Amino acid sequence: GGLVSLIVSDVPMRSVVYQCRGYPYQGYCNLAAFQPGTENAYMAWTVIGACDNTMAPTQSPSVYRGSCDYLKCTSVLADCQCDSPDCPNPDGLTVGCTKTVQSCESKAVEPYMSTQ
């Protein structure tokens, strides 16, 4: 489903990211009665995180530009060489070692509009 942001506080400026739920609920995402922030939003939307650079307090806050950047991070297990220094191997294995690899992707998320 699509991502949208919603301002939840003006002072301090804070926005959260919502994702439109999949089938069979995505039809609700365009209806005002189910927009993010309403009592029925849970039927159409899932809160997935906060917009970067909109949470307070910070030493040098970023200017809000009308959209937000959402940092989506995922972790996966990857094979690694058991004798490599960056490969955890507490059992002293010679083959079959794995390590957790995290990757992050920044996505620009536009504010919610009922026509999306």
Short mmCIF file of N, CA and C in Angstrom, two decimals:
data_model
loop_
_atom_site.label_atom_id
_atom_site.label_comp_id
_atom_site.label_asym_id
_atom_site.label_seq_id
_atom_site.Cartn_x
_atom_site.Cartn_y
_atom_site.Cartn_z
N GLY A 1 0.80 -1.19 0.00
CA GLY A 1 0.00 0.00 0.00
C GLY A 1 0.85 1.25 0.00
N GLY A 2 0.22 2.35 -0.36
CA GLY A 2 0.90 3.63 -0.43
C GLY A 2 1.22 4.18 0.94
N LEU A 3 2.20 5.08 1.00
CA LEU A 3 2.61 5.75 2.22
C LEU A 3 2.15 7.20 2.20
N VAL A 4 1.69 7.69 3.35
CA VAL A 4 1.34 9.11 3.51
C VAL A 4 1.83 9.55 4.88
N SER A 5 1.99 10.86 5.04
CA SER A 5 2.36 11.40 6.35
C SER A 5 1.21 12.25 6.88
N LEU A 6 1.16 12.38 8.19
CA LEU A 6 0.13 13.18 8.84
C LEU A 6 0.77 13.96 9.97
N ILE A 7 0.55 15.27 9.99
CA ILE A 7 1.07 16.11 11.09
C ILE A 7 0.23 15.81 12.33
N VAL A 8 0.90 15.41 13.40
CA VAL A 8 0.20 15.10 14.64
C VAL A 8 0.42 16.18 15.70
N SER A 9 1.37 17.08 15.46
CA SER A 9 1.64 18.18 16.38
C SER A 9 2.33 19.30 15.62
N ASP A 10 1.86 20.53 15.85
CA ASP A 10 2.51 21.69 15.23
C ASP A 10 3.68 22.20 16.06
N VAL A 11 3.55 22.16 17.38
CA VAL A 11 4.60 22.63 18.27
C VAL A 11 4.79 21.60 19.37
N PRO A 12 5.83 20.85 19.35
CA PRO A 12 6.85 20.79 18.29
C PRO A 12 6.30 20.07 17.06
N MET A 13 6.89 20.36 15.89
CA MET A 13 6.44 19.76 14.65
C MET A 13 6.75 18.26 14.66
N ARG A 14 5.69 17.45 14.54
CA ARG A 14 5.85 16.00 14.49
C ARG A 14 4.88 15.43 13.47
N SER A 15 5.38 14.51 12.68
CA SER A 15 4.55 13.83 11.69
C SER A 15 4.80 12.33 11.79
N VAL A 16 3.77 11.56 11.45
CA VAL A 16 3.91 10.11 11.42
C VAL A 16 3.58 9.59 10.03
N VAL A 17 4.07 8.39 9.73
CA VAL A 17 3.88 7.78 8.43
C VAL A 17 2.86 6.65 8.57
N TYR A 18 1.89 6.65 7.67
CA TYR A 18 0.88 5.60 7.60
C TYR A 18 1.04 4.85 6.28
N GLN A 19 0.70 3.56 6.31
CA GLN A 19 0.69 2.77 5.08
C GLN A 19 -0.72 2.24 4.87
N CYS A 20 -1.22 2.40 3.64
CA CYS A 20 -2.54 1.88 3.29
C CYS A 20 -2.50 0.36 3.38
N ARG A 21 -3.48 -0.20 4.04
CA ARG A 21 -3.54 -1.66 4.18
C ARG A 21 -3.87 -2.30 2.84
N GLY A 22 -3.50 -3.55 2.70
CA GLY A 22 -3.74 -4.29 1.47
C GLY A 22 -5.17 -4.79 1.34
N TYR A 23 -5.39 -5.61 0.33
CA TYR A 23 -6.69 -6.18 0.05
C TYR A 23 -7.21 -6.91 1.29
N PRO A 24 -8.45 -6.76 1.64
CA PRO A 24 -9.54 -6.07 0.95
C PRO A 24 -9.80 -4.65 1.48
N TYR A 25 -8.87 -4.09 2.21
CA TYR A 25 -9.10 -2.81 2.90
C TYR A 25 -8.67 -1.57 2.14
N GLN A 26 -7.86 -1.69 1.09
CA GLN A 26 -7.29 -0.52 0.44
C GLN A 26 -8.34 0.44 -0.11
N GLY A 27 -9.54 -0.02 -0.39
CA GLY A 27 -10.60 0.87 -0.88
C GLY A 27 -11.00 1.94 0.12
N TYR A 28 -10.76 1.69 1.39
CA TYR A 28 -11.09 2.67 2.43
C TYR A 28 -10.11 3.84 2.47
N CYS A 29 -8.91 3.67 1.94
CA CYS A 29 -7.86 4.68 2.07
C CYS A 29 -8.23 6.02 1.44
N ASN A 30 -9.12 6.04 0.46
CA ASN A 30 -9.51 7.28 -0.19
C ASN A 30 -10.75 7.93 0.41
N LEU A 31 -11.30 7.33 1.44
CA LEU A 31 -12.54 7.84 2.04
C LEU A 31 -12.23 8.70 3.27
N ALA A 32 -12.84 9.86 3.34
CA ALA A 32 -12.60 10.80 4.44
C ALA A 32 -12.87 10.19 5.81
N ALA A 33 -13.86 9.33 5.91
CA ALA A 33 -14.22 8.73 7.21
C ALA A 33 -13.12 7.81 7.74
N PHE A 34 -12.18 7.40 6.87
CA PHE A 34 -11.13 6.47 7.26
C PHE A 34 -9.74 7.09 7.15
N GLN A 35 -9.66 8.40 6.98
CA GLN A 35 -8.35 9.04 6.81
C GLN A 35 -7.50 8.90 8.07
N PRO A 36 -6.18 8.94 7.92
CA PRO A 36 -5.29 8.85 9.08
C PRO A 36 -5.67 9.90 10.13
N GLY A 37 -5.62 9.48 11.38
CA GLY A 37 -5.94 10.38 12.48
C GLY A 37 -7.39 10.32 12.93
N THR A 38 -8.25 9.62 12.20
CA THR A 38 -9.66 9.50 12.60
C THR A 38 -9.86 8.20 13.37
N GLU A 39 -11.01 8.08 14.02
CA GLU A 39 -11.26 6.89 14.82
C GLU A 39 -11.39 5.62 13.99
N ASN A 40 -11.70 5.74 12.70
CA ASN A 40 -11.82 4.58 11.83
C ASN A 40 -10.57 4.29 11.01
N ALA A 41 -9.51 5.07 11.22
CA ALA A 41 -8.29 4.93 10.41
C ALA A 41 -7.70 3.53 10.47
N TYR A 42 -7.82 2.86 11.59
CA TYR A 42 -7.23 1.53 11.75
C TYR A 42 -7.74 0.53 10.72
N MET A 43 -8.94 0.79 10.17
CA MET A 43 -9.51 -0.13 9.18
C MET A 43 -8.82 0.00 7.82
N ALA A 44 -8.21 1.16 7.55
CA ALA A 44 -7.59 1.39 6.25
C ALA A 44 -6.08 1.57 6.33
N TRP A 45 -5.58 2.02 7.47
CA TRP A 45 -4.17 2.45 7.57
C TRP A 45 -3.45 1.76 8.72
N THR A 46 -2.15 1.59 8.57
CA THR A 46 -1.28 1.08 9.62
C THR A 46 -0.20 2.11 9.89
N VAL A 47 0.00 2.49 11.15
CA VAL A 47 1.09 3.41 11.51
C VAL A 47 2.39 2.63 11.41
N ILE A 48 3.34 3.16 10.63
CA ILE A 48 4.60 2.44 10.47
C ILE A 48 5.81 3.19 11.01
N GLY A 49 5.66 4.44 11.42
CA GLY A 49 6.80 5.15 11.99
C GLY A 49 6.65 6.65 11.97
N ALA A 50 7.71 7.30 12.41
CA ALA A 50 7.74 8.76 12.45
C ALA A 50 8.56 9.30 11.29
N CYS A 51 8.22 10.49 10.88
CA CYS A 51 9.01 11.16 9.85
C CYS A 51 10.33 11.63 10.46
N ASP A 52 11.43 11.38 9.77
CA ASP A 52 12.71 11.89 10.23
C ASP A 52 12.70 13.41 10.15
N ASN A 53 13.44 14.04 11.03
CA ASN A 53 13.61 15.50 11.06
C ASN A 53 12.35 16.26 11.47
N THR A 54 11.37 15.57 12.07
CA THR A 54 10.20 16.31 12.55
C THR A 54 9.97 16.11 14.03
N MET A 55 10.76 15.28 14.67
CA MET A 55 10.57 15.01 16.09
C MET A 55 11.43 15.97 16.91
N ALA A 56 10.93 16.41 18.03
CA ALA A 56 11.68 17.31 18.90
C ALA A 56 11.96 16.57 20.20
N PRO A 57 12.88 16.99 21.03
CA PRO A 57 13.77 18.12 20.81
C PRO A 57 15.04 17.70 20.08
N THR A 58 15.62 18.65 19.39
CA THR A 58 16.92 18.43 18.75
C THR A 58 17.76 19.68 18.95
N GLN A 59 19.07 19.54 18.79
CA GLN A 59 19.95 20.69 18.93
C GLN A 59 19.79 21.65 17.75
N SER A 60 19.62 21.11 16.56
CA SER A 60 19.44 21.96 15.38
C SER A 60 18.32 21.37 14.54
N PRO A 61 17.07 21.75 14.85
CA PRO A 61 15.93 21.16 14.13
C PRO A 61 15.96 21.48 12.65
N SER A 62 15.41 20.57 11.88
CA SER A 62 15.31 20.77 10.43
C SER A 62 14.02 21.49 10.10
N VAL A 63 14.07 22.26 9.05
CA VAL A 63 12.88 22.98 8.59
C VAL A 63 11.92 21.98 7.96
N TYR A 64 10.66 22.06 8.33
CA TYR A 64 9.65 21.18 7.75
C TYR A 64 9.31 21.67 6.35
N ARG A 65 9.35 20.78 5.37
CA ARG A 65 9.17 21.16 3.97
C ARG A 65 7.85 20.69 3.38
N GLY A 66 6.94 20.19 4.19
CA GLY A 66 5.66 19.74 3.67
C GLY A 66 5.60 18.26 3.38
N SER A 67 6.71 17.59 3.29
CA SER A 67 6.73 16.14 3.17
C SER A 67 7.69 15.64 4.24
N CYS A 68 7.79 14.35 4.35
CA CYS A 68 8.71 13.84 5.36
C CYS A 68 9.59 12.77 4.75
N ASP A 69 10.68 12.51 5.41
CA ASP A 69 11.57 11.42 5.04
C ASP A 69 11.37 10.30 6.04
N TYR A 70 11.02 9.13 5.55
CA TYR A 70 10.82 7.97 6.39
C TYR A 70 11.94 6.98 6.11
N LEU A 71 12.67 6.63 7.15
CA LEU A 71 13.78 5.70 7.02
C LEU A 71 13.29 4.29 7.31
N LYS A 72 13.22 3.46 6.29
CA LYS A 72 12.75 2.08 6.43
C LYS A 72 13.97 1.17 6.46
N CYS A 73 14.14 0.45 7.57
CA CYS A 73 15.28 -0.44 7.73
C CYS A 73 14.79 -1.89 7.83
N THR A 74 15.53 -2.78 7.21
CA THR A 74 15.23 -4.21 7.30
C THR A 74 16.50 -4.97 7.62
N SER A 75 16.35 -6.09 8.30
CA SER A 75 17.48 -6.96 8.63
C SER A 75 17.25 -8.33 8.00
N VAL A 76 18.30 -8.89 7.42
CA VAL A 76 18.24 -10.22 6.83
C VAL A 76 19.47 -11.01 7.24
N LEU A 77 19.35 -12.31 7.26
CA LEU A 77 20.50 -13.17 7.51
C LEU A 77 21.23 -13.41 6.20
N ALA A 78 22.57 -13.29 6.24
CA ALA A 78 23.38 -13.50 5.05
C ALA A 78 24.50 -14.48 5.40
N ASP A 79 24.86 -15.31 4.44
CA ASP A 79 25.99 -16.21 4.64
C ASP A 79 27.27 -15.40 4.78
N CYS A 80 28.20 -15.92 5.58
CA CYS A 80 29.50 -15.27 5.72
C CYS A 80 30.57 -16.34 5.95
N GLN A 81 31.81 -15.97 5.70
CA GLN A 81 32.93 -16.90 5.91
C GLN A 81 33.18 -17.03 7.41
N CYS A 82 33.14 -18.24 7.90
CA CYS A 82 33.24 -18.50 9.34
C CYS A 82 34.52 -17.94 9.96
N ASP A 83 35.62 -17.86 9.18
CA ASP A 83 36.88 -17.37 9.74
C ASP A 83 37.07 -15.86 9.54
N SER A 84 36.04 -15.18 9.03
CA SER A 84 36.14 -13.73 8.81
C SER A 84 35.87 -12.99 10.12
N PRO A 85 36.62 -11.90 10.40
CA PRO A 85 36.42 -11.16 11.66
C PRO A 85 35.02 -10.55 11.81
N ASP A 86 34.33 -10.27 10.69
CA ASP A 86 32.99 -9.67 10.80
C ASP A 86 31.88 -10.72 10.76
N CYS A 87 32.25 -12.00 10.93
CA CYS A 87 31.27 -13.08 10.92
C CYS A 87 31.19 -13.69 12.32
N PRO A 88 30.08 -13.50 13.03
CA PRO A 88 29.97 -14.07 14.37
C PRO A 88 30.00 -15.60 14.31
N ASN A 89 30.82 -16.19 15.16
CA ASN A 89 30.99 -17.64 15.12
C ASN A 89 31.29 -18.16 16.53
N PRO A 90 30.33 -18.05 17.44
CA PRO A 90 30.59 -18.45 18.83
C PRO A 90 30.78 -19.96 19.01
N ASP A 91 30.34 -20.77 18.03
CA ASP A 91 30.46 -22.22 18.17
C ASP A 91 31.67 -22.79 17.45
N GLY A 92 32.51 -21.93 16.85
CA GLY A 92 33.72 -22.39 16.16
C GLY A 92 33.45 -23.19 14.90
N LEU A 93 32.39 -22.88 14.19
CA LEU A 93 32.04 -23.60 12.96
C LEU A 93 33.06 -23.32 11.85
N THR A 94 33.15 -24.22 10.88
CA THR A 94 34.00 -23.98 9.71
C THR A 94 33.17 -23.70 8.47
N VAL A 95 31.89 -24.10 8.49
CA VAL A 95 30.97 -23.81 7.39
C VAL A 95 29.59 -23.51 7.97
N GLY A 96 28.75 -22.88 7.17
CA GLY A 96 27.36 -22.64 7.58
C GLY A 96 27.16 -21.43 8.48
N CYS A 97 28.08 -20.48 8.47
CA CYS A 97 27.95 -19.30 9.32
C CYS A 97 27.08 -18.24 8.65
N THR A 98 26.36 -17.49 9.46
CA THR A 98 25.54 -16.39 8.97
C THR A 98 25.71 -15.18 9.87
N LYS A 99 25.40 -14.02 9.32
CA LYS A 99 25.39 -12.78 10.09
C LYS A 99 24.17 -11.97 9.69
N THR A 100 23.76 -11.07 10.57
CA THR A 100 22.64 -10.19 10.29
C THR A 100 23.15 -8.95 9.56
N VAL A 101 22.53 -8.66 8.43
CA VAL A 101 22.88 -7.49 7.63
C VAL A 101 21.68 -6.57 7.60
N GLN A 102 21.90 -5.31 7.95
CA GLN A 102 20.81 -4.34 7.96
C GLN A 102 20.98 -3.38 6.79
N SER A 103 19.88 -3.12 6.10
CA SER A 103 19.90 -2.12 5.04
C SER A 103 18.75 -1.14 5.29
N CYS A 104 19.03 0.12 5.01
CA CYS A 104 18.04 1.18 5.23
C CYS A 104 17.83 1.95 3.94
N GLU A 105 16.59 2.36 3.73
CA GLU A 105 16.22 3.12 2.55
C GLU A 105 15.38 4.30 2.99
N SER A 106 15.74 5.49 2.53
CA SER A 106 14.99 6.69 2.86
C SER A 106 13.94 6.93 1.78
N LYS A 107 12.70 7.16 2.23
CA LYS A 107 11.61 7.40 1.29
C LYS A 107 10.98 8.76 1.60
N ALA A 108 10.75 9.56 0.57
CA ALA A 108 10.01 10.80 0.75
C ALA A 108 8.53 10.45 0.77
N VAL A 109 7.83 10.93 1.80
CA VAL A 109 6.42 10.61 1.98
C VAL A 109 5.63 11.91 1.97
N GLU A 110 4.66 11.99 1.10
CA GLU A 110 3.85 13.19 0.96
C GLU A 110 2.72 13.22 1.99
N PRO A 111 2.24 14.41 2.34
CA PRO A 111 1.12 14.51 3.28
C PRO A 111 -0.13 13.82 2.74
N TYR A 112 -0.99 13.36 3.66
CA TYR A 112 -2.23 12.70 3.28
C TYR A 112 -3.18 13.65 2.58
N MET A 113 -3.80 13.18 1.49
CA MET A 113 -4.90 13.87 0.82
C MET A 113 -5.92 12.81 0.47
N SER A 114 -7.18 13.06 0.69
CA SER A 114 -8.21 12.04 0.51
C SER A 114 -8.36 11.59 -0.93
N THR A 115 -7.72 12.26 -1.89
CA THR A 115 -7.81 11.86 -3.29
C THR A 115 -6.70 10.92 -3.71
N GLN A 116 -5.84 10.47 -2.78
CA GLN A 116 -4.71 9.61 -3.15
C GLN A 116 -5.16 8.20 -3.38
#
